[in-house]
Short mmCIF file of C-alpha atoms and ligand atoms in Angstrom, two decimals:
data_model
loop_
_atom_site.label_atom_id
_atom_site.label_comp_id
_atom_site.label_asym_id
_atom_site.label_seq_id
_atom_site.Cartn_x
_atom_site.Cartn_y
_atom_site.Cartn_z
CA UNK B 1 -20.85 -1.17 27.89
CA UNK B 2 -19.63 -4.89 27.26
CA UNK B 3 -20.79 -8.04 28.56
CA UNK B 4 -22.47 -8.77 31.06
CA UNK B 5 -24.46 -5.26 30.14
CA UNK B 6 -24.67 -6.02 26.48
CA UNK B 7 -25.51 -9.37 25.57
CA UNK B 8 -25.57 -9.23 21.39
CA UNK B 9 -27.70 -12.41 21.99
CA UNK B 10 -31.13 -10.80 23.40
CA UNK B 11 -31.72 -9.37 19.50
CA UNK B 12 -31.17 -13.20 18.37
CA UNK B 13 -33.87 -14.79 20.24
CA UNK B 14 -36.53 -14.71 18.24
CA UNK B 15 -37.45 -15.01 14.91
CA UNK B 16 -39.73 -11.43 15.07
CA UNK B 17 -36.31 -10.17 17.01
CA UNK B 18 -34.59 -11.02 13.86
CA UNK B 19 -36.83 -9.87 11.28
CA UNK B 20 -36.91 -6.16 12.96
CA UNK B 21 -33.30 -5.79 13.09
CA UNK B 22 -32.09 -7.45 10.07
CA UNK B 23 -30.12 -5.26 7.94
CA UNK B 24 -30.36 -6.19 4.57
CA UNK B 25 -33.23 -7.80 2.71
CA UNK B 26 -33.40 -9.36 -0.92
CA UNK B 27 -36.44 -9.67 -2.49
CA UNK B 28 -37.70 -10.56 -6.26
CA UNK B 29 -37.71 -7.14 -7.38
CA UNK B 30 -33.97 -6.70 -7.28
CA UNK B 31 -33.06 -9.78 -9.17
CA UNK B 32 -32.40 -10.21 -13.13
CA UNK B 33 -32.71 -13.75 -14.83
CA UNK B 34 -29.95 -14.30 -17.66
CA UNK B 35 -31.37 -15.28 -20.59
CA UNK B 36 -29.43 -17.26 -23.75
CA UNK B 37 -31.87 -16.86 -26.89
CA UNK B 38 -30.57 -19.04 -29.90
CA UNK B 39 -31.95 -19.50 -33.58
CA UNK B 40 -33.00 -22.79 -33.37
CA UNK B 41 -36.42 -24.14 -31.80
CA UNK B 42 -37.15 -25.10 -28.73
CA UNK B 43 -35.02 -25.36 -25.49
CA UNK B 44 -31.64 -26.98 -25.49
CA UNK B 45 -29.29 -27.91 -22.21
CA UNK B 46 -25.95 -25.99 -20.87
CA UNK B 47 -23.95 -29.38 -19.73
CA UNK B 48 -22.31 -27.10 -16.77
CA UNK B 49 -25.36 -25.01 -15.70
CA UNK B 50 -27.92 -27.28 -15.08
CA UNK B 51 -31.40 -25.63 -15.13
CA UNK B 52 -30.22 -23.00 -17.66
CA UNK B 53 -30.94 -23.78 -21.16
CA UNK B 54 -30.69 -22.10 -24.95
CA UNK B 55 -33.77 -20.43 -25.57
CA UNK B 56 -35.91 -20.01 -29.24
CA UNK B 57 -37.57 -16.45 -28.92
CA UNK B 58 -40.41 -18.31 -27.97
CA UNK B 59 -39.21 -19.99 -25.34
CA UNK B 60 -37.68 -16.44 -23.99
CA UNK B 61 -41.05 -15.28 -23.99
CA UNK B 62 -42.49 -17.52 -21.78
CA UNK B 63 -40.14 -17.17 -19.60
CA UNK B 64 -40.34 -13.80 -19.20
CA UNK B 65 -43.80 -14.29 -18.77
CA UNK B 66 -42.57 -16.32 -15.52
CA UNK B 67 -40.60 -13.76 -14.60
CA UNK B 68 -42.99 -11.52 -14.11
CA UNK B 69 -45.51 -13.57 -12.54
CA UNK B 70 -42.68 -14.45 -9.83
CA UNK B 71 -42.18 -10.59 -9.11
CA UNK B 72 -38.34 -10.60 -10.94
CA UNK B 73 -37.14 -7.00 -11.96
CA UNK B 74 -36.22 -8.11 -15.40
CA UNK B 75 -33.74 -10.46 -17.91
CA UNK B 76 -30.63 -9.75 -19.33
CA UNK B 77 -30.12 -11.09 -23.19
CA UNK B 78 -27.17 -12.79 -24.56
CA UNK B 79 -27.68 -13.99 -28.34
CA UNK B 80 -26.23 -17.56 -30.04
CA UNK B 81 -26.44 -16.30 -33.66
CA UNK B 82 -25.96 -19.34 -36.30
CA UNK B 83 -23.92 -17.03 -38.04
CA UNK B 84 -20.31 -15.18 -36.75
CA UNK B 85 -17.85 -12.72 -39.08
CA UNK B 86 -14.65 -11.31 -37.88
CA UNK B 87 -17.43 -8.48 -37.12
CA UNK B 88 -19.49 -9.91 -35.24
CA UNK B 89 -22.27 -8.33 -37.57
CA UNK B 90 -25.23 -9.88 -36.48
CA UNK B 91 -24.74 -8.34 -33.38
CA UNK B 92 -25.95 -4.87 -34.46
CA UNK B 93 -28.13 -6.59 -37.52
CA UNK B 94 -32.14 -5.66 -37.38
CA UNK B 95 -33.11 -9.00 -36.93
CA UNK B 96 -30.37 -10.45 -35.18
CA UNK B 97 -31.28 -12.61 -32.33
CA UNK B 98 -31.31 -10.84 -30.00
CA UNK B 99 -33.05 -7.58 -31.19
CA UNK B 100 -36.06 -10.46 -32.45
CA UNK B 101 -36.35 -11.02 -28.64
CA UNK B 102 -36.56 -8.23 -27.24
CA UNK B 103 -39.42 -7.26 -29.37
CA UNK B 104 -41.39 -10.17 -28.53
CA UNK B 105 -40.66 -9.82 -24.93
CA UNK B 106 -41.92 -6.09 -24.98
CA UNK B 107 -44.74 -6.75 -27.30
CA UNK B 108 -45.70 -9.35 -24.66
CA UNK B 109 -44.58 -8.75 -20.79
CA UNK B 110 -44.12 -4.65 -21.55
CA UNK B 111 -43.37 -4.30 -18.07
CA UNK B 112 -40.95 -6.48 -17.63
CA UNK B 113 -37.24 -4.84 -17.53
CA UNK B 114 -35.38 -5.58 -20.25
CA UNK B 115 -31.77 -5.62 -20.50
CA UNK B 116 -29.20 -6.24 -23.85
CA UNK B 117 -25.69 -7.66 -22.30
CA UNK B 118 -23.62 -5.67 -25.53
CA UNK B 119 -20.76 -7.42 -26.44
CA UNK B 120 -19.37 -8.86 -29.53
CA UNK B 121 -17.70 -11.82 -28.30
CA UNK B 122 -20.96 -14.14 -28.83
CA UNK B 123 -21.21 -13.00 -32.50
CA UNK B 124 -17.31 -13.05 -33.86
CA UNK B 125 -15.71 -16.00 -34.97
CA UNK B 126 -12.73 -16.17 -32.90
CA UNK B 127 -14.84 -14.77 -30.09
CA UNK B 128 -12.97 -12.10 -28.88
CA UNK B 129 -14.95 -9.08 -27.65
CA UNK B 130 -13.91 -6.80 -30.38
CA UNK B 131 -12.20 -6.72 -33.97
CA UNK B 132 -8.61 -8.01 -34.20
CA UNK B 133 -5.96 -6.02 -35.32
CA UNK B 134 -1.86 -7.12 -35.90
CA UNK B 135 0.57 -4.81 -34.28
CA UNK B 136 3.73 -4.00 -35.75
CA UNK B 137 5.50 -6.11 -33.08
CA UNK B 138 3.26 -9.02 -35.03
CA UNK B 139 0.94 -9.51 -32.44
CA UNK B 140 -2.72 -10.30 -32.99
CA UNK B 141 -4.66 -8.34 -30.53
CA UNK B 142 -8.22 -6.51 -30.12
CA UNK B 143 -8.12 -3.16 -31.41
CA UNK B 144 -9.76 -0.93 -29.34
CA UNK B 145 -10.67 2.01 -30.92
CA UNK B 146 -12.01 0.39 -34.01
CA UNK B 147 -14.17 -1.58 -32.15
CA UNK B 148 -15.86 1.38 -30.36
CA UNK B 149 -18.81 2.29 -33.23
CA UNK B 150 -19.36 -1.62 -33.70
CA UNK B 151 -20.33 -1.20 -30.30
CA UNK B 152 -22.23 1.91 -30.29
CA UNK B 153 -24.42 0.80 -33.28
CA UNK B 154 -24.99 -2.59 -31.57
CA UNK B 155 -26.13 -0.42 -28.43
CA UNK B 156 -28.46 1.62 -31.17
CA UNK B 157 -29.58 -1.83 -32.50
CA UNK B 158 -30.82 -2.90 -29.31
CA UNK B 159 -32.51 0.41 -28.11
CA UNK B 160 -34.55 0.62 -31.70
CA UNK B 161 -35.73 -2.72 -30.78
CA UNK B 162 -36.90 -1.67 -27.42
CA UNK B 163 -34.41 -2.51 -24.80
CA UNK B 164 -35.22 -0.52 -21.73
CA UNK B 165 -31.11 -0.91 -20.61
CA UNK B 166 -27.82 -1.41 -22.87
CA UNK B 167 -25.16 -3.11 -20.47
CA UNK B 168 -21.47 -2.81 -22.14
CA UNK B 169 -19.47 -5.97 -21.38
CA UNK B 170 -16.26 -5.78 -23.29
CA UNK B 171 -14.05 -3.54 -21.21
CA UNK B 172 -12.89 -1.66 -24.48
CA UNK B 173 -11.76 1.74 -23.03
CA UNK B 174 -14.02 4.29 -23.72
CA UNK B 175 -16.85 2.19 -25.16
CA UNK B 176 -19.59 3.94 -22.36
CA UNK B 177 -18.60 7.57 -23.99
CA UNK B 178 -19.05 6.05 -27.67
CA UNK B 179 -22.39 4.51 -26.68
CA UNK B 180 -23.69 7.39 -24.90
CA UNK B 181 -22.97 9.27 -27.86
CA UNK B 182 -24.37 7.12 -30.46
CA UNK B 183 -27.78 6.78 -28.10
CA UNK B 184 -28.36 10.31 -27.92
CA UNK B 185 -27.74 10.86 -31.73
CA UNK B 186 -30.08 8.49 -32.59
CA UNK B 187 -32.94 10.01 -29.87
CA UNK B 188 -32.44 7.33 -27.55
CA UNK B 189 -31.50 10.27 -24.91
CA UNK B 190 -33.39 8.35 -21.49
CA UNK B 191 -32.15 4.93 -22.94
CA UNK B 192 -29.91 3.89 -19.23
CA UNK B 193 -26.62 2.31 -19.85
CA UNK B 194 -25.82 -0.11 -17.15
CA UNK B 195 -21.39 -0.69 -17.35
CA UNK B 196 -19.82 -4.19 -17.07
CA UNK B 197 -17.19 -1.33 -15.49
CA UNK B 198 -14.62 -3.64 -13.43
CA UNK B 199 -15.07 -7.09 -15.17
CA UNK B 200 -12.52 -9.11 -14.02
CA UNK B 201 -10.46 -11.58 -16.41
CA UNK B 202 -12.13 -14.72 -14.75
CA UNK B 203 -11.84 -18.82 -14.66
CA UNK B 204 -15.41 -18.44 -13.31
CA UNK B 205 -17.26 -17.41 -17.00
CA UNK B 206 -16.69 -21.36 -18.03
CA UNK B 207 -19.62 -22.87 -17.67
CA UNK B 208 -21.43 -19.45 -19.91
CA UNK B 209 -18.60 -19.84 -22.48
CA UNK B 210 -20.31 -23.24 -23.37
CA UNK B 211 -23.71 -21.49 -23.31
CA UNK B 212 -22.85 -18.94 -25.41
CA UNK B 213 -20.12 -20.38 -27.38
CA UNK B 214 -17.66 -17.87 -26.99
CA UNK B 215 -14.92 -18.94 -26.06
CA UNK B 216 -11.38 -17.28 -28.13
CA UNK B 217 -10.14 -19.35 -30.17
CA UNK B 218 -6.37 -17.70 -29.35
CA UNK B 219 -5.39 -16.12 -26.86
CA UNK B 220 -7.72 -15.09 -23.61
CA UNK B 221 -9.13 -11.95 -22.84
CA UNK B 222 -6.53 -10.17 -19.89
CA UNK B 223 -5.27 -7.86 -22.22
CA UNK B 224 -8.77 -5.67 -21.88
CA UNK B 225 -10.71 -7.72 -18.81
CA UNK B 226 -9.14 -6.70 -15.76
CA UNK B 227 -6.74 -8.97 -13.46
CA UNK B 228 -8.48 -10.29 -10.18
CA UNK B 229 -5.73 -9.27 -7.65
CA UNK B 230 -6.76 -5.56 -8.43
CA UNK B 231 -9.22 -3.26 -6.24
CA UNK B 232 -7.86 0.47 -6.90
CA UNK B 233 -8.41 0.08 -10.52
CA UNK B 234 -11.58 -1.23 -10.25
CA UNK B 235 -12.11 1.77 -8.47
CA UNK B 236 -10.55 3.79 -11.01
CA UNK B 237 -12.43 1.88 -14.19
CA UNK B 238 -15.61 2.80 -12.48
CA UNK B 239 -15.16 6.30 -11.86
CA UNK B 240 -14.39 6.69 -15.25
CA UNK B 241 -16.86 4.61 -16.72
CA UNK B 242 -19.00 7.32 -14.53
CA UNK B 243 -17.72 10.48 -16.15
CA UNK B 244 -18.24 9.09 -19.63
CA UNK B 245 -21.99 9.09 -18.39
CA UNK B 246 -22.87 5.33 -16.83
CA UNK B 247 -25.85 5.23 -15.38
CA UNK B 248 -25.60 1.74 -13.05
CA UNK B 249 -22.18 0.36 -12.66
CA UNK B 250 -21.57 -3.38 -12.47
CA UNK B 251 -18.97 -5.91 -10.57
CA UNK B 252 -18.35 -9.46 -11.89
CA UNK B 253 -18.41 -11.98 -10.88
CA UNK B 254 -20.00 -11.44 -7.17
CA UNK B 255 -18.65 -13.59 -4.35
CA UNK B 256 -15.37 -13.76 -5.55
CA UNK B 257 -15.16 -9.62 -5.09
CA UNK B 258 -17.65 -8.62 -2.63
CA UNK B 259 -14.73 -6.18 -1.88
CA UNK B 260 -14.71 -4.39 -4.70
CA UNK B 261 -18.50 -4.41 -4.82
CA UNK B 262 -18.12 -2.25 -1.27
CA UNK B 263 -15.60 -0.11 -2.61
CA UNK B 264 -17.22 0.69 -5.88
CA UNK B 265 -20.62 1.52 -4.17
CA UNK B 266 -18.39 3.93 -2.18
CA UNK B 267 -16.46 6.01 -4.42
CA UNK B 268 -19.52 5.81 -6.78
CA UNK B 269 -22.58 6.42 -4.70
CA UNK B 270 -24.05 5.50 -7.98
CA UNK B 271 -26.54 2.31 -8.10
CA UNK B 272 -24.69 -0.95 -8.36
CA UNK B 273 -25.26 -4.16 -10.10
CA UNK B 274 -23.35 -7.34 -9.34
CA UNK B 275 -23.07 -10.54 -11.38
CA UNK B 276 -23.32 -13.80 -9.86
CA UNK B 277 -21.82 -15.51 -12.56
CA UNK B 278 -22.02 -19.00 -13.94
CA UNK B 279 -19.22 -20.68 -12.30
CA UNK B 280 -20.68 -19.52 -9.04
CA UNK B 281 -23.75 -21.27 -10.19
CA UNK B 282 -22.48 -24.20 -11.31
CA UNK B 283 -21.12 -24.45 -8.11
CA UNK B 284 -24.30 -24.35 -6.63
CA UNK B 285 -25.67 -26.84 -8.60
CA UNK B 286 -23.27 -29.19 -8.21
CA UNK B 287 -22.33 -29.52 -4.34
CA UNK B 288 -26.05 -29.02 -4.13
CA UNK B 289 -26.60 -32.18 -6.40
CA UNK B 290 -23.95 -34.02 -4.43
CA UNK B 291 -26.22 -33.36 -1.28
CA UNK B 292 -23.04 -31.90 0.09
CA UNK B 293 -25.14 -28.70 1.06
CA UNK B 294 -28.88 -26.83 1.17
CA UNK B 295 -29.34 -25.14 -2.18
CA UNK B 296 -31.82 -22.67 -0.95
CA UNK B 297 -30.04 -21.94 2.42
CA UNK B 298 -26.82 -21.40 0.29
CA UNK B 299 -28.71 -19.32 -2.23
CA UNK B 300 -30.12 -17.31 -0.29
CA UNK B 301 -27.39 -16.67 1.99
CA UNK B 302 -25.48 -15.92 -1.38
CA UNK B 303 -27.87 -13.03 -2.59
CA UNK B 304 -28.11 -11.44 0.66
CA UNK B 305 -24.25 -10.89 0.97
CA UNK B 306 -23.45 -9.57 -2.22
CA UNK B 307 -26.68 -7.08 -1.25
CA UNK B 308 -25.35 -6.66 1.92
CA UNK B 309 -21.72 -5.40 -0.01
CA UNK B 310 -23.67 -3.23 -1.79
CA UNK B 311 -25.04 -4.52 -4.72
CA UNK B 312 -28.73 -2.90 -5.31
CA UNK B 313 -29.13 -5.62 -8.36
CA UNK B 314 -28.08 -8.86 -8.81
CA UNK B 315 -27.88 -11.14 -12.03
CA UNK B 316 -28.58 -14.49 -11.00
CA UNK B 317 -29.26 -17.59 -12.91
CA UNK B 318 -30.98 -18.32 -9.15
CA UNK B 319 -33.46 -15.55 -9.90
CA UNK B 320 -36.55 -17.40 -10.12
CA UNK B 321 -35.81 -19.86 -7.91
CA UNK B 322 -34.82 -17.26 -5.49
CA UNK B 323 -38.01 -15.68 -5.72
CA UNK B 324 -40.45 -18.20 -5.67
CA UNK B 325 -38.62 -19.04 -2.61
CA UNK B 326 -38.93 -15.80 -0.96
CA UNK B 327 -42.53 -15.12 -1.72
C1 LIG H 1 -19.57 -11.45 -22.63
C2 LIG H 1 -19.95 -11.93 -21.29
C3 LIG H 1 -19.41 -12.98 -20.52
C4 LIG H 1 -20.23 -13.09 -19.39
C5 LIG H 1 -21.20 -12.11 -19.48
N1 LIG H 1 -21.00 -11.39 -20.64
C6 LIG H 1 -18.31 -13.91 -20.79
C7 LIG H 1 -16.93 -13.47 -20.91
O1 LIG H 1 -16.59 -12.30 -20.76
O2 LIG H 1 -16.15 -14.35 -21.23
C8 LIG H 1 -20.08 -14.11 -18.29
C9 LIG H 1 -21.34 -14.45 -17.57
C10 LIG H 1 -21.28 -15.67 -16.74
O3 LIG H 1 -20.24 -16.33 -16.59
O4 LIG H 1 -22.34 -16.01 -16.18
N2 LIG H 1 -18.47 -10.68 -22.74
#
């Protein structure tokens, strides 16, 4: 029955109206705070992402500790090591960075989740996500499958140190069957592997690029990220990245492909993480700065649409902003 019968504004009276019929909620618990853990002391600034800053292990212990005082499901690694090979060695290395933070974190906030982004681009020096190889056409390219057990004993790496989640960011093809492999040979059978699986080639990773100082120095990364005007093959990447035994599946960056978000959550039926990345931060930060809009209103309104797509996590450099706001 339309109007005058139905009148779509009697639910919108009231703020207890609201609150009963709102759809969607966002709360602390499904948030993760990035974390960039270098091998230096102290904090020091991301020019692009104010806010965010490099971490000592230290420092990315207390703020997990904040974390999880501020109810946030957990932090997501990325390491700065002072030292990169064509390898990207110190990725996988016993005491690389980022395996010397997730033991502290563990040792000290054990409940805390704790997630190890597993890529190679922070850790080789021309920062592409995998080894290079020359074709015979001449080209200089990543080479895919020599890249996969660099990634599956980086994924090993990280569970030995006590990483309750491995998230694959590369895109190499077949990288979640090599890791899922290399975790059960080791024992690491109930170790979860969350997949970066449609990571779009994207001008909105700047700003982290500084943070993490990995940007290529040739060449970009759309020969293995994927192209932003595609949806069916995100699709498809997912459902593959499924049947080589993903546990969570991931879209990024967020806003940009709520979309694809949707459809993945869809065809997957499988939980789904998005990333709101740093551009979409910086963004954020700097409109907000410029007084041009309300930074809470905006964040908030932010989270609970890429929920409302279908995202049951979210990696925000908001997070514990977001949640001291919503408690
Ligand atoms: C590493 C990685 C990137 C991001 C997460 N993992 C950068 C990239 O692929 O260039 C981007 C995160 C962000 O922009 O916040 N492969």
């Amino acid at each position: 029955m339309a109007f005058p019968v139905t009148r779509l504004r009697r639910l919108r009276a009231t703020p207890a109206l609201r609150a009963v019929v709102r759809e969607t909620a966002v709360t602390a618990g499904d948030l993760l705070l990035p974390l960039f853990v270098h091998e230096q002391d102290g904090r020091s600034p991301i020019g692009a992402m104010p806010g965010v800053d490099r971490l000592s292990v230290d420092e990315v212990v207390a703020e997990a500790r904040e974390c999880a005082r501020l109810g946030v499901a957990g932090v997501i690694l990325f390491g700065i090591p002072e030292q990169k090979d064509a390898e990207g060695s110190q990725a996988w290395a016993a005491d690389g960075i980022v395996q010397q933070a997730i033991r502290a974190i563990k040792q000290d906030v054990p409940e805390l989740l704790v997630v190890a982004d597993l890529c190679l681009c922070e850790y080789t020096d021309h920062g592409h996500c995998g080894i290079l190889c020359t074709t015979t056409a001449g080209i200089t390219t990543v080479d895919n499958d020599a890249s996969l057990p660099l990634l599956a004993r980086t994924a090993v790496a990280q569970a030995q140190a006590g990483a309750d989640v491995v998230a694959p960011s590369d895109m190499m093809d077949g990288r979640v069957g090599a890791i899922r492999a290399a975790l059960d040979e080791a024992g690491f059978t109930d170790t979860p592997i969350m997949s970066y699986s449609s990571k779009f080639a994207s001008a909105f990773y700047g700003p982290f690029r500084e943070a993490a100082d990995s940007t290529p120095s040739a060449g970009d990364r759309r020969g293995y990220q994927m192209d932003p005007a595609n949806g069916d093959e995100a699709v498809r990447e997912s459902l593959l990245d499924v049947e080589e035994g993903a546990d969570i599946l991931m879209v990024k960056p967020a806003l940009p492909y709520l979309d694809v978000i949707w459809r993945v959550k869809q065809a997957s039926r499988l939980p789904v993480c998005a990333y709101n990345v740093s551009g979409e931060y910086a963004m954020v930060k700097a409109a907000a700065a410029a007084g041009y809009i309300d930074e809470r209103a905006v964040v908030l309104e932010t989270l609970t649409a890429i929920r409302r797509a279908g995202a049951d996590i979210v990696i925000t450099y908001h997070a514990k902003d977001a949640a001291s706001w919503l408690q």
